[in-house]
Amino acid sequence: MALTDLIDIELAVPNPGELQEFWNRRGLVTTGDGQLGTPERSSQLRLKESHYRHVSHVRLATESQDDLVATAASLDAMGAQVTLGDGWLESVDPVLGHVVRIEVTATESLKVAPTRELNGPGRLARANRRSEAAMREWTPNPRRVGHVVFGSPDTKASVDYYVNGLGFRVSDTMPDLEATFLRCSSDHHNVFILPSPVACMNHYALELDDFDAIGLRGVEVVQERPDASVYGMGRHIVGSNIFWYLLDPAGGMFEFFTDMDQITDDELWDREQRRDDWDPFTVATYESGTSKMDFFLPSDIDAIAAGRERDGL
Ligand SMILES: [Fe+2]
């Protein structure tokens, strides 16, 4: 695989300072001017000011300059805008309008999360002690940004750009929804394209260690803003990830996730594996409540449309 990982994303919002403080409270560290990361990966979210909320950059990792040359040729052949440099390539997404930058680099491997002592039927792992999650003696931090999801007014062109231009692989499709899950690493999805009347970010997603980490961090968000929960907790069917979708102070939806399917061998991954009762509009195998409309389309989509128009997109 030429592409190896998602490095980071840049969010452009009217008040980046407020968003930066929000993520500092959630455990991301300010590692540069408008840059948030973790001790392991110094840049995960980059923030900049804009008159409307959108993703302005997506940065990807690849293995070699030869990969960049091949990708530049693919993009050029499809008529996409592309600039090739020494160790980097930049292209403008022809449908969504953000910059995609690919760099010859290797992302830092993540340390394995410490094994939690969990009691269970027939399993006594934590005797005579309360759970650190119950005692709130534990403040788990996000480990990385894992994926970003876009609403596209032309899903066919978007998937063509990501797959045939940039070299993403298709992990799953939901044909009835015109939705496609794409990966540039072993994650089931690093980019997900779904239909939208206006090009927009649907959500960005941060990986946490486990379900307790999501619960603890998600509750903090809801305690600050009671209406911040959009959907969850639950477990998706496609991708299998445990999720909780929430709103950030800029109005952007983000997901805390854990336990996503990992695909290391295309031959072993069965895209046709389905349960007979799967309904294409049922996105969770279990969940704690009905999703708000933000799950499908940002409630400020009119402001996003106006912002794009002002930018000539
Ligand atoms: Fe997600």
Tab-separated table of C-alpha atoms and ligand atoms in Angstrom:
chain	number	residue	atom	x	y	z
A	1	MET	CA	0.000	0.000	0.000
A	2	ALA	CA	1.467	3.321	-1.018
A	3	LEU	CA	-0.408	5.325	1.583
A	4	THR	CA	0.366	4.243	5.134
A	5	ASP	CA	-1.556	6.502	7.520
A	6	LEU	CA	-3.554	9.612	8.261
A	7	ILE	CA	-1.150	12.127	9.845
A	8	ASP	CA	-3.527	14.904	10.905
A	9	ILE	CA	-6.337	17.175	9.803
A	10	GLU	CA	-6.676	20.951	9.864
A	11	LEU	CA	-9.978	22.408	11.058
A	12	ALA	CA	-10.830	25.964	10.036
A	13	VAL	CA	-13.351	27.570	12.396
A	14	PRO	CA	-14.435	31.101	13.408
A	15	ASN	CA	-12.951	30.768	16.915
A	16	PRO	CA	-9.947	28.410	16.919
A	17	GLY	CA	-8.868	29.540	20.412
A	18	GLU	CA	-12.103	28.277	21.951
A	19	LEU	CA	-11.741	24.938	20.151
A	20	GLN	CA	-8.115	24.627	21.224
A	21	GLU	CA	-9.048	25.127	24.892
A	22	PHE	CA	-11.848	22.575	24.526
A	23	TRP	CA	-9.391	19.954	23.271
A	24	ASN	CA	-6.832	20.885	25.924
A	25	ARG	CA	-9.516	20.042	28.520
A	26	ARG	CA	-10.074	16.692	26.737
A	27	GLY	CA	-6.397	15.782	27.017
A	28	LEU	CA	-4.833	16.970	23.760
A	29	VAL	CA	-1.639	18.944	24.236
A	30	THR	CA	-0.802	22.200	22.466
A	31	THR	CA	2.387	21.336	20.604
A	32	GLY	CA	2.714	24.386	18.365
A	33	ASP	CA	0.886	27.443	17.107
A	34	GLY	CA	-2.673	26.172	16.587
A	35	GLN	CA	-1.414	22.602	16.748
A	36	LEU	CA	-2.730	19.893	19.068
A	37	GLY	CA	-1.220	16.480	19.560
A	38	THR	CA	-0.395	13.726	21.964
A	39	PRO	CA	2.900	12.717	23.571
A	40	GLU	CA	3.212	10.081	20.850
A	41	ARG	CA	2.035	12.066	17.828
A	42	SER	CA	2.779	15.763	18.008
A	43	SER	CA	0.276	16.891	15.383
A	44	GLN	CA	-3.230	15.446	15.258
A	45	LEU	CA	-5.471	18.489	14.940
A	46	ARG	CA	-4.373	21.805	13.481
A	47	LEU	CA	-6.682	24.753	13.974
A	48	LYS	CA	-6.970	27.967	11.999
A	49	GLU	CA	-9.405	30.839	11.740
A	50	SER	CA	-12.015	30.988	9.024
A	51	HIS	CA	-15.390	32.643	8.566
A	52	TYR	CA	-17.048	29.203	8.426
A	53	ARG	CA	-16.365	25.721	9.782
A	54	HIS	CA	-14.696	23.233	7.469
A	55	VAL	CA	-11.737	20.894	7.052
A	56	SER	CA	-9.022	22.837	5.231
A	57	HIS	CA	-6.205	20.239	5.064
A	58	VAL	CA	-5.873	16.477	5.290
A	59	ARG	CA	-2.318	15.181	5.673
A	60	LEU	CA	-1.395	11.601	4.759
A	61	ALA	CA	1.769	9.527	5.027
A	62	THR	CA	3.385	7.444	2.315
A	63	GLU	CA	6.558	5.381	2.068
A	64	SER	CA	8.638	6.825	-0.749
A	65	GLN	CA	9.149	9.520	-3.362
A	66	ASP	CA	8.322	6.869	-5.975
A	67	ASP	CA	4.879	6.558	-4.346
A	68	LEU	CA	4.425	10.324	-4.662
A	69	VAL	CA	5.440	10.281	-8.331
A	70	ALA	CA	2.962	7.473	-9.079
A	71	THR	CA	0.179	9.239	-7.161
A	72	ALA	CA	0.895	12.549	-8.938
A	73	ALA	CA	0.577	10.733	-12.280
A	74	SER	CA	-2.762	9.192	-11.253
A	75	LEU	CA	-4.108	12.557	-10.103
A	76	ASP	CA	-2.876	14.285	-13.226
A	77	ALA	CA	-4.468	11.627	-15.438
A	78	MET	CA	-7.860	12.263	-13.876
A	79	GLY	CA	-7.457	16.031	-14.285
A	80	ALA	CA	-7.034	16.771	-10.573
A	81	GLN	CA	-4.852	19.670	-9.469
A	82	VAL	CA	-1.524	18.381	-8.125
A	83	THR	CA	1.915	19.785	-7.186
A	84	LEU	CA	4.823	17.434	-6.599
A	85	GLY	CA	7.754	18.390	-4.377
A	86	ASP	CA	10.705	16.675	-2.773
A	87	GLY	CA	9.137	14.469	-0.097
A	88	TRP	CA	5.636	15.864	-0.494
A	89	LEU	CA	2.683	16.198	-2.828
A	90	GLU	CA	-0.279	18.546	-2.618
A	91	SER	CA	-3.574	18.250	-4.379
A	92	VAL	CA	-6.899	20.030	-4.055
A	93	ASP	CA	-9.910	17.796	-3.555
A	94	PRO	CA	-11.976	18.606	-6.676
A	95	VAL	CA	-15.344	18.126	-4.953
A	96	LEU	CA	-14.814	19.122	-1.329
A	97	GLY	CA	-12.188	21.842	-1.900
A	98	HIS	CA	-9.681	21.086	0.876
A	99	VAL	CA	-5.971	20.495	0.346
A	100	VAL	CA	-4.687	16.935	0.554
A	101	ARG	CA	-0.976	16.774	1.346
A	102	ILE	CA	0.949	13.513	1.223
A	103	GLU	CA	4.358	13.351	2.863
A	104	VAL	CA	7.079	10.715	2.807
A	105	THR	CA	7.161	9.957	6.496
A	106	ALA	CA	6.283	7.267	9.023
A	107	THR	CA	3.794	7.969	11.796
A	108	GLU	CA	4.907	7.063	15.301
A	109	SER	CA	3.585	3.652	16.373
A	110	LEU	CA	1.280	3.846	19.354
A	111	LYS	CA	2.168	2.217	22.641
A	112	VAL	CA	-0.196	-0.579	23.636
A	113	ALA	CA	-2.704	0.685	26.193
A	114	PRO	CA	-2.122	-0.733	29.690
A	115	THR	CA	-4.178	-3.861	30.334
A	116	ARG	CA	-7.179	-3.003	32.485
A	117	GLU	CA	-8.146	-5.300	35.366
A	118	LEU	CA	-11.774	-6.108	34.598
A	119	ASN	CA	-13.804	-8.642	36.538
A	120	GLY	CA	-16.176	-10.859	34.594
A	121	PRO	CA	-18.075	-14.127	34.816
A	122	GLY	CA	-15.474	-16.648	35.982
A	123	ARG	CA	-12.764	-14.026	35.888
A	124	LEU	CA	-11.524	-12.365	39.056
A	125	ALA	CA	-8.963	-9.816	37.916
A	126	ARG	CA	-9.553	-6.994	40.389
A	127	ALA	CA	-10.175	-8.261	43.914
A	128	ASN	CA	-10.968	-6.014	46.869
A	129	ARG	CA	-10.516	-2.837	44.856
A	130	ARG	CA	-12.909	-0.474	43.117
A	131	SER	CA	-12.528	0.242	39.400
A	132	GLU	CA	-10.397	3.261	38.553
A	133	ALA	CA	-13.172	4.275	36.156
A	134	ALA	CA	-15.759	4.230	38.969
A	135	MET	CA	-13.458	6.204	41.246
A	136	ARG	CA	-12.585	8.672	38.452
A	137	GLU	CA	-8.936	8.159	39.287
A	138	TRP	CA	-8.251	7.878	35.590
A	139	THR	CA	-8.342	10.565	32.912
A	140	PRO	CA	-7.672	8.738	29.669
A	141	ASN	CA	-6.506	10.945	26.826
A	142	PRO	CA	-7.239	10.644	23.119
A	143	ARG	CA	-4.524	8.600	21.421
A	144	ARG	CA	-4.830	9.924	17.870
A	145	VAL	CA	-7.151	11.243	15.194
A	146	GLY	CA	-8.255	8.142	13.301
A	147	HIS	CA	-10.637	9.285	10.613
A	148	VAL	CA	-12.595	12.105	9.060
A	149	VAL	CA	-15.968	11.880	7.358
A	150	PHE	CA	-17.149	14.074	4.529
A	151	GLY	CA	-20.548	14.782	3.050
A	152	SER	CA	-20.201	15.079	-0.712
A	153	PRO	CA	-22.667	16.344	-3.328
A	154	ASP	CA	-20.980	13.990	-5.826
A	155	THR	CA	-20.051	10.804	-3.988
A	156	LYS	CA	-19.014	9.028	-7.186
A	157	ALA	CA	-16.459	11.726	-8.059
A	158	SER	CA	-15.257	11.871	-4.446
A	159	VAL	CA	-14.684	8.125	-4.211
A	160	ASP	CA	-12.966	8.182	-7.610
A	161	TYR	CA	-10.577	10.910	-6.374
A	162	TYR	CA	-9.741	9.122	-3.115
A	163	VAL	CA	-9.421	5.633	-4.613
A	164	ASN	CA	-8.092	6.094	-8.147
A	165	GLY	CA	-6.297	9.379	-7.522
A	166	LEU	CA	-4.879	9.212	-4.016
A	167	GLY	CA	-4.754	5.423	-3.611
A	168	PHE	CA	-7.185	4.780	-0.757
A	169	ARG	CA	-8.669	1.306	-0.514
A	170	VAL	CA	-12.356	0.477	-0.219
A	171	SER	CA	-13.209	-1.395	3.002
A	172	ASP	CA	-16.998	-1.419	2.709
A	173	THR	CA	-19.786	0.187	0.769
A	174	MET	CA	-23.394	0.884	1.659
A	175	PRO	CA	-24.833	1.149	-1.875
A	176	ASP	CA	-28.337	2.117	-0.731
A	177	LEU	CA	-26.835	5.114	1.046
A	178	GLU	CA	-24.168	5.869	-1.602
A	179	ALA	CA	-21.679	5.668	1.261
A	180	THR	CA	-18.118	4.346	1.007
A	181	PHE	CA	-15.625	3.526	3.747
A	182	LEU	CA	-12.026	4.158	2.670
A	183	ARG	CA	-8.730	3.414	4.347
A	184	CYS	CA	-5.100	4.455	3.989
A	185	SER	CA	-3.918	2.330	6.952
A	186	SER	CA	-5.116	-0.859	8.634
A	187	ASP	CA	-8.066	1.047	10.167
A	188	HIS	CA	-11.392	0.019	8.647
A	189	HIS	CA	-11.809	3.647	7.629
A	190	ASN	CA	-9.690	6.774	7.679
A	191	VAL	CA	-12.060	8.590	5.335
A	192	PHE	CA	-15.769	7.945	4.877
A	193	ILE	CA	-17.742	9.569	2.076
A	194	LEU	CA	-21.507	9.938	2.293
A	195	PRO	CA	-23.966	12.043	0.308
A	196	SER	CA	-24.771	15.622	1.261
A	197	PRO	CA	-26.458	18.488	-0.603
A	198	VAL	CA	-23.446	20.684	0.280
A	199	ALA	CA	-19.799	19.613	0.674
A	200	CYS	CA	-19.098	19.496	4.403
A	201	MET	CA	-17.326	17.701	7.192
A	202	ASN	CA	-19.666	15.239	8.873
A	203	HIS	CA	-17.321	14.414	11.766
A	204	TYR	CA	-13.756	13.784	12.845
A	205	ALA	CA	-12.857	10.930	15.154
A	206	LEU	CA	-10.382	10.403	17.967
A	207	GLU	CA	-9.385	6.986	19.211
A	208	LEU	CA	-9.441	6.289	22.942
A	209	ASP	CA	-8.190	3.247	24.838
A	210	ASP	CA	-11.500	1.525	25.583
A	211	PHE	CA	-15.220	1.935	26.329
A	212	ASP	CA	-14.598	3.345	29.817
A	213	ALA	CA	-12.274	5.955	28.350
A	214	ILE	CA	-15.029	6.995	25.932
A	215	GLY	CA	-17.598	7.106	28.741
A	216	LEU	CA	-15.427	9.190	31.034
A	217	ARG	CA	-14.319	11.657	28.386
A	218	GLY	CA	-17.768	11.860	26.756
A	219	VAL	CA	-19.487	12.609	30.056
A	220	GLU	CA	-17.081	15.494	30.618
A	221	VAL	CA	-18.283	17.030	27.351
A	222	VAL	CA	-21.943	16.608	28.315
A	223	GLN	CA	-21.329	18.055	31.781
A	224	GLU	CA	-19.984	21.200	30.117
A	225	ARG	CA	-22.802	21.343	27.586
A	226	PRO	CA	-25.852	19.131	28.266
A	227	ASP	CA	-27.028	19.115	24.641
A	228	ALA	CA	-23.622	18.097	23.199
A	229	SER	CA	-24.437	14.403	22.779
A	230	VAL	CA	-25.541	13.523	19.259
A	231	TYR	CA	-25.490	9.719	19.243
A	232	GLY	CA	-24.161	7.044	21.541
A	233	MET	CA	-22.633	5.271	23.166
A	234	GLY	CA	-23.095	2.337	20.875
A	235	ARG	CA	-21.308	-0.015	18.511
A	236	HIS	CA	-21.362	0.380	14.746
A	237	ILE	CA	-22.084	-2.512	12.445
A	238	VAL	CA	-19.775	-1.420	9.620
A	239	GLY	CA	-16.302	-0.939	11.110
A	240	SER	CA	-17.468	-2.470	14.415
A	241	ASN	CA	-16.221	0.553	16.393
A	242	ILE	CA	-17.691	1.523	19.750
A	243	PHE	CA	-18.717	5.180	19.426
A	244	TRP	CA	-20.015	8.298	21.069
A	245	TYR	CA	-20.742	11.286	18.814
A	246	LEU	CA	-20.646	14.722	20.398
A	247	LEU	CA	-20.486	18.368	19.356
A	248	ASP	CA	-17.434	20.573	19.839
A	249	PRO	CA	-17.823	24.293	20.677
A	250	ALA	CA	-17.447	25.217	16.990
A	251	GLY	CA	-20.549	23.149	16.213
A	252	GLY	CA	-18.538	20.369	14.587
A	253	MET	CA	-19.421	16.764	15.338
A	254	PHE	CA	-16.639	14.533	16.579
A	255	GLU	CA	-16.551	10.888	17.576
A	256	PHE	CA	-14.729	9.171	20.380
A	257	PHE	CA	-14.140	5.615	19.162
A	258	THR	CA	-12.411	2.399	20.113
A	259	ASP	CA	-12.153	-1.211	18.916
A	260	MET	CA	-12.429	-0.542	15.183
A	261	ASP	CA	-11.952	-3.408	12.693
A	262	GLN	CA	-8.385	-3.585	11.397
A	263	ILE	CA	-7.663	-4.829	7.888
A	264	THR	CA	-4.147	-6.090	7.288
A	265	ASP	CA	-4.848	-8.473	4.421
A	266	ASP	CA	-7.228	-7.633	1.576
A	267	GLU	CA	-7.608	-11.335	0.770
A	268	LEU	CA	-8.842	-12.126	4.265
A	269	TRP	CA	-11.230	-9.173	4.549
A	270	ASP	CA	-14.651	-10.202	3.276
A	271	ARG	CA	-16.552	-7.140	2.122
A	272	GLU	CA	-19.595	-9.250	1.357
A	273	GLN	CA	-19.828	-10.622	4.883
A	274	ARG	CA	-23.234	-9.489	6.032
A	275	ARG	CA	-25.824	-10.528	8.538
A	276	ASP	CA	-29.123	-11.313	6.815
A	277	ASP	CA	-31.029	-8.808	8.916
A	278	TRP	CA	-28.728	-5.870	8.233
A	279	ASP	CA	-30.745	-2.865	7.260
A	280	PRO	CA	-28.644	-0.313	5.355
A	281	PHE	CA	-30.170	2.481	7.426
A	282	THR	CA	-29.330	0.815	10.731
A	283	VAL	CA	-25.847	2.023	11.527
A	284	ALA	CA	-25.437	0.568	15.008
A	285	THR	CA	-25.722	-2.958	16.329
A	286	TYR	CA	-26.723	-1.367	19.625
A	287	GLU	CA	-26.951	2.207	20.796
A	288	SER	CA	-28.328	4.154	23.709
A	289	GLY	CA	-30.764	6.402	21.885
A	290	THR	CA	-31.946	7.907	18.658
A	291	SER	CA	-29.449	10.071	16.836
A	292	LYS	CA	-30.017	13.792	16.366
A	293	MET	CA	-30.145	15.107	12.814
A	294	ASP	CA	-26.553	16.365	13.135
A	295	PHE	CA	-25.509	12.748	12.753
A	296	PHE	CA	-26.560	12.873	9.096
A	297	LEU	CA	-26.159	16.557	8.221
A	298	PRO	CA	-24.702	19.467	10.230
A	299	SER	CA	-27.501	21.646	11.615
A	300	ASP	CA	-25.558	24.719	10.413
A	301	ILE	CA	-25.355	23.441	6.834
A	302	ASP	CA	-26.773	26.760	5.510
A	303	ALA	CA	-23.880	28.685	7.101
A	304	ILE	CA	-21.434	26.181	5.601
A	305	ALA	CA	-23.051	26.610	2.164
A	306	ALA	CA	-22.812	30.408	2.497
A	307	GLY	CA	-19.166	30.138	3.599
A	308	ARG	CA	-18.260	27.986	0.637
A	309	GLU	CA	-20.008	30.365	-1.730
A	310	ARG	CA	-18.077	33.305	-0.251
A	311	ASP	CA	-14.848	31.360	-0.840
A	312	GLY	CA	-15.885	30.721	-4.433
A	313	LEU	CA	-16.204	26.956	-3.934
B	1	FE	FE	-16.710	7.870	12.609
